[in-house]
Coordinates of C-alpha atoms (C1' of nucleotides) in Angstrom, one line a residue:
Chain I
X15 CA 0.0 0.0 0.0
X16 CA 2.1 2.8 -1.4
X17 CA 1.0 5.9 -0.5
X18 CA -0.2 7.5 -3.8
X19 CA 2.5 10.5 -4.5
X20 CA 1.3 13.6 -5.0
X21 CA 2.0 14.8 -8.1
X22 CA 2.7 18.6 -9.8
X23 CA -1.2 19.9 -11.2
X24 CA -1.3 18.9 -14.9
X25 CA 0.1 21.6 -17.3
X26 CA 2.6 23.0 -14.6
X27 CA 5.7 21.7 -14.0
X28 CA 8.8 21.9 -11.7
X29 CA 11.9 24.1 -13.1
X30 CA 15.1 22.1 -11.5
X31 CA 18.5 22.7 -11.0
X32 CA 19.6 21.8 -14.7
X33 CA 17.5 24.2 -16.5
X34 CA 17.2 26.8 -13.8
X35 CA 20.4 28.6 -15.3
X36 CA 18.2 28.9 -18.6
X37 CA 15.8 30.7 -17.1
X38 CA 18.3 33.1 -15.6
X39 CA 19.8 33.8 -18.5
X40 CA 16.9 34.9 -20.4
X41 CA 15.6 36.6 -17.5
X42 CA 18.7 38.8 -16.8
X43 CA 19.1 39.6 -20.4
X44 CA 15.3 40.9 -20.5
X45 CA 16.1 42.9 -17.3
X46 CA 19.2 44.6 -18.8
X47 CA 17.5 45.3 -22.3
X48 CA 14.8 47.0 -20.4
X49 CA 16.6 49.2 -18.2
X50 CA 18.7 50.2 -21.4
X51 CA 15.2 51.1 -23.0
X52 CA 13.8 52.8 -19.9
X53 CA 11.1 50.9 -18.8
X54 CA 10.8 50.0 -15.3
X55 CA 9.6 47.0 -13.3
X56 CA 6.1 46.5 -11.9
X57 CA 4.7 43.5 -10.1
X58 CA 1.3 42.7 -9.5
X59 CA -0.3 40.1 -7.5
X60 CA -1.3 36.9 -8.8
X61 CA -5.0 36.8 -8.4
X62 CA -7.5 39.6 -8.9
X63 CA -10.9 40.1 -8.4
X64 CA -12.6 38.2 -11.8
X65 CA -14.6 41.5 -12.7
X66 CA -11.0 42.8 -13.6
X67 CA -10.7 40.5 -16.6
X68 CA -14.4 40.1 -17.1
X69 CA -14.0 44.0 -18.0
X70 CA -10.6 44.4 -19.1
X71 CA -10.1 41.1 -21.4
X72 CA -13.5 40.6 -22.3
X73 CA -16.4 38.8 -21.2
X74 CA -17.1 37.4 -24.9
X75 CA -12.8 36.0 -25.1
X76 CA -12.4 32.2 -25.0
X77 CA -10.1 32.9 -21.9
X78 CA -12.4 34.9 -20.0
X79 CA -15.6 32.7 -20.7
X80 CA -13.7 29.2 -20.2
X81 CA -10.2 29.4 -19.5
X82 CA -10.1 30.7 -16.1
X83 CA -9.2 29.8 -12.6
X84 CA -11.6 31.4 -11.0
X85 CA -13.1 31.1 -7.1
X86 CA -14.8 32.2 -4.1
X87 CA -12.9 32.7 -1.1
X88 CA -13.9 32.9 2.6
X89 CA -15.1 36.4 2.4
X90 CA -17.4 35.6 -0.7
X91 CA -15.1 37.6 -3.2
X92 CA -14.7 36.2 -6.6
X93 CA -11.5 35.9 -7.6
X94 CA -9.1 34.6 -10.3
X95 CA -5.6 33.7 -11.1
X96 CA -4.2 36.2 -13.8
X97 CA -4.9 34.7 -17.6
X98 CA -2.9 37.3 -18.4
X99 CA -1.3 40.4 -17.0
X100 CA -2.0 43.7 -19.3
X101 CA -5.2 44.2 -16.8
X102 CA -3.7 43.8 -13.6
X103 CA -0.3 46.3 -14.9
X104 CA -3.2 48.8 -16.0
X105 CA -5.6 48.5 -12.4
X106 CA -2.1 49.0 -10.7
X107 CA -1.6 52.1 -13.0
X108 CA -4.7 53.7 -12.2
X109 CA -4.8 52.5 -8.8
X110 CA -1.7 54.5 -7.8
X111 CA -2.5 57.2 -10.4
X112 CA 0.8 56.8 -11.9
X113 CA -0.5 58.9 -14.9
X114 CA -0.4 61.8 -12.8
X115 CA 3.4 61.4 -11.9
X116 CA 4.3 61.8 -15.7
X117 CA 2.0 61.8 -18.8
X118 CA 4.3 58.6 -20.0
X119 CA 4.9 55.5 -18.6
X120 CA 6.8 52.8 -18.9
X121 CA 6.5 49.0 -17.5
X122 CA 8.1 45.8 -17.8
X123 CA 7.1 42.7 -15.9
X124 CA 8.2 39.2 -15.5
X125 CA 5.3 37.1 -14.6
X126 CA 3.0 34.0 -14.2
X127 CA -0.3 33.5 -16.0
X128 CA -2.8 30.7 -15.5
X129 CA -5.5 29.0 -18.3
X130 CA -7.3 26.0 -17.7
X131 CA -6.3 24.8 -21.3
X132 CA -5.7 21.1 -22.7
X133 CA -1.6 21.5 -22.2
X134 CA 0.3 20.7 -25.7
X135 CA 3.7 21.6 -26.5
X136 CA 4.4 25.5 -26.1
X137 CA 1.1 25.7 -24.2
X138 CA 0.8 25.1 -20.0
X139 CA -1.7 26.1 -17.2
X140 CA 0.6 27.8 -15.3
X141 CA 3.0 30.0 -17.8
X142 CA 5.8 32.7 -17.6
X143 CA 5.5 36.0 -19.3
X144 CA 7.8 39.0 -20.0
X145 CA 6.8 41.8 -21.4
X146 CA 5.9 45.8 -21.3
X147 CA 3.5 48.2 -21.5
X148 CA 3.9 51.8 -22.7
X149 CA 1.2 54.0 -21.2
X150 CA 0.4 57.9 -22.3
X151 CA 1.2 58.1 -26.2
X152 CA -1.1 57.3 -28.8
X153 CA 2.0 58.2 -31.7
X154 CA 3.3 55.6 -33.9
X155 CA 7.1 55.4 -32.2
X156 CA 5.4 54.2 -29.5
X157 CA 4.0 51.2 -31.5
X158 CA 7.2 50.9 -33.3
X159 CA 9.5 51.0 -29.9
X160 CA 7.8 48.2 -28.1
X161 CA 7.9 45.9 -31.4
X162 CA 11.6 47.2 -31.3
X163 CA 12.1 45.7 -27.6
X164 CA 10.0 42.5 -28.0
X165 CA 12.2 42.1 -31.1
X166 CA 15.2 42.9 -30.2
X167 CA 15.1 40.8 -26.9
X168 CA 14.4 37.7 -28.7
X169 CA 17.0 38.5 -31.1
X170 CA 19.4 38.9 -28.3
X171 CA 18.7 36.0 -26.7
X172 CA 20.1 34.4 -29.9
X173 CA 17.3 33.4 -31.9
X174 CA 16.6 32.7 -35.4
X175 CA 14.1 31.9 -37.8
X176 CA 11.7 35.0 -36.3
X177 CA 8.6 36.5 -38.3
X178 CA 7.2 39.5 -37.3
X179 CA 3.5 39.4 -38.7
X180 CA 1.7 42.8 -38.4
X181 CA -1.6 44.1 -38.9
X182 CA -3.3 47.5 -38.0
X183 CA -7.6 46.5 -37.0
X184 CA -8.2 50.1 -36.5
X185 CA -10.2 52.1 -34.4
X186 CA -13.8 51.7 -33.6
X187 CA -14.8 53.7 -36.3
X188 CA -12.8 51.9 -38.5
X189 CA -14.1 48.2 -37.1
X190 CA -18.1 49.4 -37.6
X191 CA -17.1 49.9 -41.4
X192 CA -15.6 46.7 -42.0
X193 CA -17.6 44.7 -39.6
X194 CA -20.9 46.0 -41.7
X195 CA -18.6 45.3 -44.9
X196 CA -17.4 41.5 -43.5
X197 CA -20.7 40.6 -42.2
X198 CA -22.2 41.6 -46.3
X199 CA -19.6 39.4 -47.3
X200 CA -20.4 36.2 -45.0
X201 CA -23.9 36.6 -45.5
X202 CA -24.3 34.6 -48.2
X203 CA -21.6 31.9 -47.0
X204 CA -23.4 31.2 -43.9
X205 CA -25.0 28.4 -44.2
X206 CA -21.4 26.3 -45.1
X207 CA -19.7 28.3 -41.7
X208 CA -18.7 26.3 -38.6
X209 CA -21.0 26.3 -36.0
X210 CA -18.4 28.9 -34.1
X211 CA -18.6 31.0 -36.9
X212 CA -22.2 31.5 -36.7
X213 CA -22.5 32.1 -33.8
X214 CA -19.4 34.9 -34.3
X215 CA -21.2 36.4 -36.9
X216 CA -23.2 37.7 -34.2
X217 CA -21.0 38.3 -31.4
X218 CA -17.3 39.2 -33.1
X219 CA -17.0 38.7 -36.6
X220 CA -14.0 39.7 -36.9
X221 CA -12.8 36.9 -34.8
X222 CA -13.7 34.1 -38.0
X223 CA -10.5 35.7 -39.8
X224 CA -8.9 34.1 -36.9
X225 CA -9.9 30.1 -38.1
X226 CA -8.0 27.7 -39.0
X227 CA -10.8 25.3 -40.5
X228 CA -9.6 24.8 -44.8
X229 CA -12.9 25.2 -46.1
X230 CA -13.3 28.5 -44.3
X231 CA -10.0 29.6 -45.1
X232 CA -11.1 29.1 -48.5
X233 CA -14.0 31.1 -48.5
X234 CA -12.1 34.2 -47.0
X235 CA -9.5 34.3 -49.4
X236 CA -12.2 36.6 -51.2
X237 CA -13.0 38.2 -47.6
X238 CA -12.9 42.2 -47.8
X239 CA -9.7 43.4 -46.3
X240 CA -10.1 45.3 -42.9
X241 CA -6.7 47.5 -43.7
X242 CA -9.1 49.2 -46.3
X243 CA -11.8 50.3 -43.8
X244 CA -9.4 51.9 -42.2
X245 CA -10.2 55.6 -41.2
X246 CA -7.8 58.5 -43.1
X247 CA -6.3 58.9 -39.5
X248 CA -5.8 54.9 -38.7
X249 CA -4.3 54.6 -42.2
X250 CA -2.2 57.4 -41.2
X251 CA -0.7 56.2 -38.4
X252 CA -0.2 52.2 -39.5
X253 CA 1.2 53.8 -42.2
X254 CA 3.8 55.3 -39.7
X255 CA 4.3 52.4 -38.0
X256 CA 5.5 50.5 -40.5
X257 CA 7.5 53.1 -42.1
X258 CA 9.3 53.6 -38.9
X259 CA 10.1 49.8 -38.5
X260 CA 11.6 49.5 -42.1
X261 CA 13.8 52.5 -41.1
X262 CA 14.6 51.0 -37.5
X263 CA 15.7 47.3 -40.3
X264 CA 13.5 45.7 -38.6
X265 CA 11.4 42.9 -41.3
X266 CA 7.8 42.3 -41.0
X267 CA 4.9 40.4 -43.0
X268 CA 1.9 41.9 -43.5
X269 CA -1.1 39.4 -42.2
X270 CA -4.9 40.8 -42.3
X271 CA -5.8 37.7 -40.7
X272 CA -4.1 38.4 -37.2
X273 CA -7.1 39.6 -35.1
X274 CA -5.8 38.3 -31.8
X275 CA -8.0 36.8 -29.3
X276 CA -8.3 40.1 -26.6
X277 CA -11.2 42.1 -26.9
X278 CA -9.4 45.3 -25.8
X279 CA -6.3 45.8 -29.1
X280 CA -7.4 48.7 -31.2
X281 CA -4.9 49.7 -34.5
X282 CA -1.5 47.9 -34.5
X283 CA -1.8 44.2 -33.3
X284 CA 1.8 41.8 -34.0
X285 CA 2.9 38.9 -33.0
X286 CA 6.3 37.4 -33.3
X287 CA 6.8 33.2 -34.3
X288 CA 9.3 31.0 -34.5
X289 CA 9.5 28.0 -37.0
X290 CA 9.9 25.1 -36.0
X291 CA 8.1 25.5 -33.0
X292 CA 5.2 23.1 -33.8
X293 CA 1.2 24.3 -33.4
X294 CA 2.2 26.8 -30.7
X295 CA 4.3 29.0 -32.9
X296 CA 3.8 32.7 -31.2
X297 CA 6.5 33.7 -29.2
X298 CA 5.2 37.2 -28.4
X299 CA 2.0 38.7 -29.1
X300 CA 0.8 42.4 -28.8
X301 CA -0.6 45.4 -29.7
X302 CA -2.4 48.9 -29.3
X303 CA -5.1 48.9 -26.2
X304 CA -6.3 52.7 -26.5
X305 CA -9.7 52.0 -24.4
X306 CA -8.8 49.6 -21.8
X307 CA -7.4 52.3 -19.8
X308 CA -11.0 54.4 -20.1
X309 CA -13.0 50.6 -20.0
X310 CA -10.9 50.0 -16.3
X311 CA -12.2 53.4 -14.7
X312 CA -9.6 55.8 -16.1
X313 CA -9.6 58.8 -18.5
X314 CA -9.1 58.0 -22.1
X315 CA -5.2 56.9 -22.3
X316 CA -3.9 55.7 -25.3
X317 CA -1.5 52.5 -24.8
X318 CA 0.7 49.4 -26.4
X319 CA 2.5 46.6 -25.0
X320 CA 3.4 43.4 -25.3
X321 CA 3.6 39.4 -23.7
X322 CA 6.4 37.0 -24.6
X323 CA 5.9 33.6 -23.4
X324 CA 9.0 32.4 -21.8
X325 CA 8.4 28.6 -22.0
X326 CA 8.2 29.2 -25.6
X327 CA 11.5 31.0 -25.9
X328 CA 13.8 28.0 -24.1
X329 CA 11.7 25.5 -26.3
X330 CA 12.8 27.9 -29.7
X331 CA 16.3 28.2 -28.3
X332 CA 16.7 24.6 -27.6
X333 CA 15.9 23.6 -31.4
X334 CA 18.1 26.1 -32.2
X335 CA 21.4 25.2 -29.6
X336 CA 22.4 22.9 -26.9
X337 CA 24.8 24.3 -24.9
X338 CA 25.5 22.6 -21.6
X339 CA 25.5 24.7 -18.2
X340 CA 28.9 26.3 -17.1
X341 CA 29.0 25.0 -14.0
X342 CA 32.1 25.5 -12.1
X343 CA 33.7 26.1 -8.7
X344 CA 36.7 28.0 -7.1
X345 CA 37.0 25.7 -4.2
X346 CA 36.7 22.1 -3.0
X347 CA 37.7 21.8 0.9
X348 CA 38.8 18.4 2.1
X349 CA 38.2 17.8 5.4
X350 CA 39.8 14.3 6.9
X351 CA 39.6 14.6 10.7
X352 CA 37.1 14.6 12.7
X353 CA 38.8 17.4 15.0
X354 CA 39.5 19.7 12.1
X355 CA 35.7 20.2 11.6
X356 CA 34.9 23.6 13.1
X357 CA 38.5 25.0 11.4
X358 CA 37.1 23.7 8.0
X359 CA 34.0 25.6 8.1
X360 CA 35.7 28.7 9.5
X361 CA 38.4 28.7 6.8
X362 CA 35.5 28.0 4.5
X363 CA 33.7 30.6 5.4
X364 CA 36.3 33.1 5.1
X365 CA 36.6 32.1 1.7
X366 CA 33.6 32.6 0.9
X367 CA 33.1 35.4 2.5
X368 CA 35.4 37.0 0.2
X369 CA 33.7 36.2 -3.2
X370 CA 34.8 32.7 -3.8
X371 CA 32.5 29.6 -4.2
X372 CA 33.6 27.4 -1.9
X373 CA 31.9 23.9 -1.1
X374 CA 33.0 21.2 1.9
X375 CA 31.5 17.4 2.7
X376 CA 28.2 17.4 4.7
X377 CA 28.4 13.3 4.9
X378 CA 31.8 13.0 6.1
X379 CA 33.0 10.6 3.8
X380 CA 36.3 9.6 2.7
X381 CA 39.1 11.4 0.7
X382 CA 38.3 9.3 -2.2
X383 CA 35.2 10.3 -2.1
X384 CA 35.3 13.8 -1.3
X385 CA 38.4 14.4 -4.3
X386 CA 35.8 12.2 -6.3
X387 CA 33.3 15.1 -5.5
X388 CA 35.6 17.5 -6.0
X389 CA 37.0 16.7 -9.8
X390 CA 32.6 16.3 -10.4
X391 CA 32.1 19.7 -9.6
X392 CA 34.7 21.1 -11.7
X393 CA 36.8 22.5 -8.7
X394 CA 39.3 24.1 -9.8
X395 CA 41.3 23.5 -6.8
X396 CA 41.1 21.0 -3.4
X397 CA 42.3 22.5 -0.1
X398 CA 43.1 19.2 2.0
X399 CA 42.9 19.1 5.7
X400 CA 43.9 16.0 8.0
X401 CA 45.2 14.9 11.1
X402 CA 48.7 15.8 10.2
X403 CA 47.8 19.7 8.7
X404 CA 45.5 20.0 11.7
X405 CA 48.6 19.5 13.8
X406 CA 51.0 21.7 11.7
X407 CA 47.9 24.5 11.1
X408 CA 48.5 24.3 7.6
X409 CA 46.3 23.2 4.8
X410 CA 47.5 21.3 1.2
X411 CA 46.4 23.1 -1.5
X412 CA 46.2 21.0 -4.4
X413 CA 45.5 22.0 -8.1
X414 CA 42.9 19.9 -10.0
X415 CA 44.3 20.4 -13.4
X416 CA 47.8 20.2 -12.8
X417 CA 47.8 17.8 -9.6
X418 CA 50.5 19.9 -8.1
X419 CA 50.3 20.1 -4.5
X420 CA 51.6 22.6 -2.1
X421 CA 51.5 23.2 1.6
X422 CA 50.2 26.6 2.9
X423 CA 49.6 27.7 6.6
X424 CA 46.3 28.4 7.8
X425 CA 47.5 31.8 8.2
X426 CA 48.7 33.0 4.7
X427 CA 45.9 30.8 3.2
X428 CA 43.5 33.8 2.2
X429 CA 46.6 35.4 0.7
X430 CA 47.7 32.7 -1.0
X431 CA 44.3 31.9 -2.6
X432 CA 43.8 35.7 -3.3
X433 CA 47.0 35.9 -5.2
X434 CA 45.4 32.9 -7.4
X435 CA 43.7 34.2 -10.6
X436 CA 40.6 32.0 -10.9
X437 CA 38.9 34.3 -13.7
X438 CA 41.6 33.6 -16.5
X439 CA 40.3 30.1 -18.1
Chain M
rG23 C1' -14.2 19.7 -24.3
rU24 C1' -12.7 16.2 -29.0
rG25 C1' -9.1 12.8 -31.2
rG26 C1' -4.1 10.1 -31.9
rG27 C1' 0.5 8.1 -29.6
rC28 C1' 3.0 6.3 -25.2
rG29 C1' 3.6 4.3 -19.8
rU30 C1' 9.7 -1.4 -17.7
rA31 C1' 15.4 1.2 -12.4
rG32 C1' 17.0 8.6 -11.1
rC33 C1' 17.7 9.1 -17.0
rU34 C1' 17.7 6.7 -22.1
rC35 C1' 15.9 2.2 -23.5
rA36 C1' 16.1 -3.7 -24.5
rG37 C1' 12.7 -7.7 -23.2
rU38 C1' 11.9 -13.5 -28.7
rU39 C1' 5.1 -16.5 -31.0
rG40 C1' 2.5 -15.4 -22.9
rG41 C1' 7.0 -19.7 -19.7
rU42 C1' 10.2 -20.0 -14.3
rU43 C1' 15.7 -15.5 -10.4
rA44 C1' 13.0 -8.7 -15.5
rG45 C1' 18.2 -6.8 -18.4
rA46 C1' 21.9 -3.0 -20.6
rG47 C1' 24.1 1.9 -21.0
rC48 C1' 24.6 6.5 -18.3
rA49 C1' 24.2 8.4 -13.3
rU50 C1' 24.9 6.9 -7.9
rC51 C1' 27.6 4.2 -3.9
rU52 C1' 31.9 1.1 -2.2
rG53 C1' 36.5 -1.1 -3.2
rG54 C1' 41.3 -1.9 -6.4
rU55 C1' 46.3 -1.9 0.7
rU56 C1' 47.5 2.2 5.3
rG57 C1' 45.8 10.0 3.4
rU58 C1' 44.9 11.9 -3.0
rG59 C1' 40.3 13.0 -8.0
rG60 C1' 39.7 12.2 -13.4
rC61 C1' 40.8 7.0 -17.2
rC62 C1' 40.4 1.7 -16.3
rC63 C1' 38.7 -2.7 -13.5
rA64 C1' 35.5 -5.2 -9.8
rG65 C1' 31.3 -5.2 -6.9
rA66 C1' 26.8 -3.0 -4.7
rA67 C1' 22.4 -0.6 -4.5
rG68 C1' 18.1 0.7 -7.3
rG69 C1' 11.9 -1.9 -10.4
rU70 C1' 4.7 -4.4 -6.6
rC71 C1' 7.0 -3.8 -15.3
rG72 C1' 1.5 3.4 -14.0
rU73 C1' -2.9 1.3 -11.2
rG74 C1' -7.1 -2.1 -10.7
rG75 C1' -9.7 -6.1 -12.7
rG76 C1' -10.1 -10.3 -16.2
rU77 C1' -8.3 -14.7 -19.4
rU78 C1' -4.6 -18.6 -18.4
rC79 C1' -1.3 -24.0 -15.2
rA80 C1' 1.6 -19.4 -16.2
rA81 C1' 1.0 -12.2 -17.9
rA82 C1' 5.9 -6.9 -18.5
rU83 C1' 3.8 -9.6 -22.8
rC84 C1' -3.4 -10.9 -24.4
rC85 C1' -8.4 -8.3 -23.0
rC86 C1' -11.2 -4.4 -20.3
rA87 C1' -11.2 -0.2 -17.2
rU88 C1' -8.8 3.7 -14.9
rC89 C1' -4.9 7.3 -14.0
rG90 C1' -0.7 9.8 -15.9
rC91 C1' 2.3 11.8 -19.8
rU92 C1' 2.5 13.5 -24.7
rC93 C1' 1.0 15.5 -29.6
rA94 C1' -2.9 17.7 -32.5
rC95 C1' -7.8 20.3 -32.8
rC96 C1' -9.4 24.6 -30.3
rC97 C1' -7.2 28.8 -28.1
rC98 C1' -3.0 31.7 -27.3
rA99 C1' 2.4 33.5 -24.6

RNA sequence: GUGGGCGUAGCUCAGUUGGUUAGAGCAUCUGGUUGUGGCCCAGAAGGUCGUGGGUUCAAAUCCCAUCGCUCACCCCA
């Protein structure tokens, strides 16, 4: 009668010591590349009240209507784990009124976002996002420095193989055109639509650009193209965007089909793949959100931003590379006598007090073993202490690489160690 | 929510048409003379073959169920 182990929740999953360093690196490079562009970092808590998304998202968006975590806690409040973070960054914005500190704003986040999906490759229930939002402007550099950051991050991180799809779905104005213009179009092909479509039609017809069904695709190849409903001033300013982009060298694709699945983007929406990624292919989605602001309580403020899906990124870099973790240490202390003990972990401590990485036996085991250890974790050298060095206060200090050994007294032993030069490989 | 694939040691996997003590490599531990790592050699430890039923003299192997993982639809980061 085993007791039945209690196992992570399905679509979440345990980051361990081996790929730990990944995620470092990708988050320290995100943390520099921000603070290089300005934008500083907020964090927000993981749940909210549901109303939040229920507003902000959408009611009508597949991750509001059946992808949350939602509950009731002791009090009675409803609340729900974040399926995203744009709302929470934007209640925190007008919670604190940073719009009145300065009429622009800048935020970068690294955080967690829960969907109760059917997990697939490149898509979990618990998932790790990066990603900004530019408050305050509604002018095209705005649009075109955020797609700068999201792209430039992910080509700094050292991949490959990126498309930058773009599309502008205009302003409200410009959306009541083409959705009367779409919805002429469709009429007629009802009949042979998905149910989903149908019932789009009705609710967010715009959203059917977004299928993937081969018949349907079909029939929308003849579709009217939103990018000419747009008003004079939205074909202004996607006009703009793109402009600035192809001066910034940065390459995007035109795709009239990328509607996105967030009720609250208005004008430029992107997202950024990677091939070779397999069905989940989006490595960063974002776009324009001029209303949410005004929808959450606030005065009209135009916005942009973006979310990167970390998960997705090590999966695209590991297609790409495999490089195996650095892992390497100063100092391997030997410790052979039982009375030596206490003097180890001083000495050790010392050492480590004064920058190097220093590690000792916790099992007292035998100096086999422990040099065994030692040449595992790529120490670079052993300091050995028995009964004999106890006696004499000194300590052998032995070089991995070269096995030359030399005696040094416990005294001069910082110096001595000091004088080594660990950072030349 | 719908469909496909897969569940044998920590990891990667073998396991003949059901047949007796379920194997290998890597990793781990201990040794190869008394206090010196890597390479090599020897040995050890580690599995209720996902779980529960069924068929059978006999099941890791066949059947059913269940759970888990995974991929795709859908959706999106």
């Amino acid at each position: 009668m085993a007791k039945p182990l209690i196992r992570s929740i399905k679509g979440t999953h345990d980051i361990l010591p081996d790929q730990s360093w990944r995620w470092q690196q990708i988050e320290n490079t995100v943390r520099d590349f921000m603070r290089r562009f300005g934008y500083r970092e907020i964090r927000t808590p993981v749940f909210e009240r549901t109303e939040l998304f229920a507003r902000g998202v959408g009611q009508e968006t597949d991750i509001v209507s059946k992808e949350m975590y939602s509950f009731v806690d002791k009090s009675g409040n409803n609340l729900t784990l974040k399926p995203e973070v744009t709302a929470s960054v934007i209640r925190a914005y007008l919670q604190h009124n940073l719009g009145r500190q300065s009429p622009m704003t800048k935020l970068y986040y690294l955080d967690r976002a829960f969907r109760q999906e059917r997990p697939q490759a490149g898509r979990y229930r618990q998932h790790h996002q990066f990603g900004v939002e530019a408050i305050g402007s509604p002018h095209p550099e705005t649009d075109a420095e955020v797609i700068s950051i999201a792209y430039g991050i992910l080509k700094e991180l050292g991949l490959s193989e990126l498309e930058l799809r773009l599309n502008s779905i205009g302003s409200q104005n410009s959306r009541t055109n083409y959705r009367r213009a779409l919805k002429a179009f469709l009429k007629p092909h009802l009949p042979k639509l998905t149910e989903t479509s149908r019932r789009r039609f009705d609710t967010n017809p715009l959203r059917i650009l977004d299928t993937k069904v081969p018949h349907e695709i079909e029939i929308l190849k003849d579709a009217p193209i939103l990018t000419d409903y747009l008003t004079p001033e939205d074909a202004e300013h996607f006009e703009a965007v793109k402009t600035l982009l192809q001066t910034l060298g940065i390459p995007f694709v035109l795709d009239s089909s990328l509607v996105r699945g967030l009720d609250y983007y208005t004008r430029t929406t992107f997202e950024i793949t990677s091939s070779g990624l397999g069905a989940q292919n989006a490595l960063c989605g974002g776009g324009r959100y001029d209303n949410l602001v005004e929808t959450l309580g606030g005065k009209q403020t135009p916005a942009i931003g973006f979310a990167a899906g970390m998960e997705r990124v090590l999966l695209a870099l590991e297609s790409d590379t495999d490089k195996t973790p650095p892992e390497t240490i100063d100092l391997y202390f030997v410790c052979l006598d039982e009375y030596a003990r206490p003097t180890v972990m001083k000495l050790t401590n010392k050492l480590r007090s004064l920058g190097f990485s220093v590690e000792t036996d916790l099992l007292r085991r035998s100096l086999k073993a422990q040099l065994r250890e030692a040449n595992r974790l790529h120490a670079r050298m052993a300091l050995i202490v028995g009964e004999t060095e106890f006696q004499n206060q000194t300590v052998q200090v032995k070089d991995l690489t070269t096995a030359e050994q030399k005696s040094v007294n416990w005294d001069s032993l910082v110096d001595y160690i000091s004088r080594l030069n660990f950072n030349s490989e």
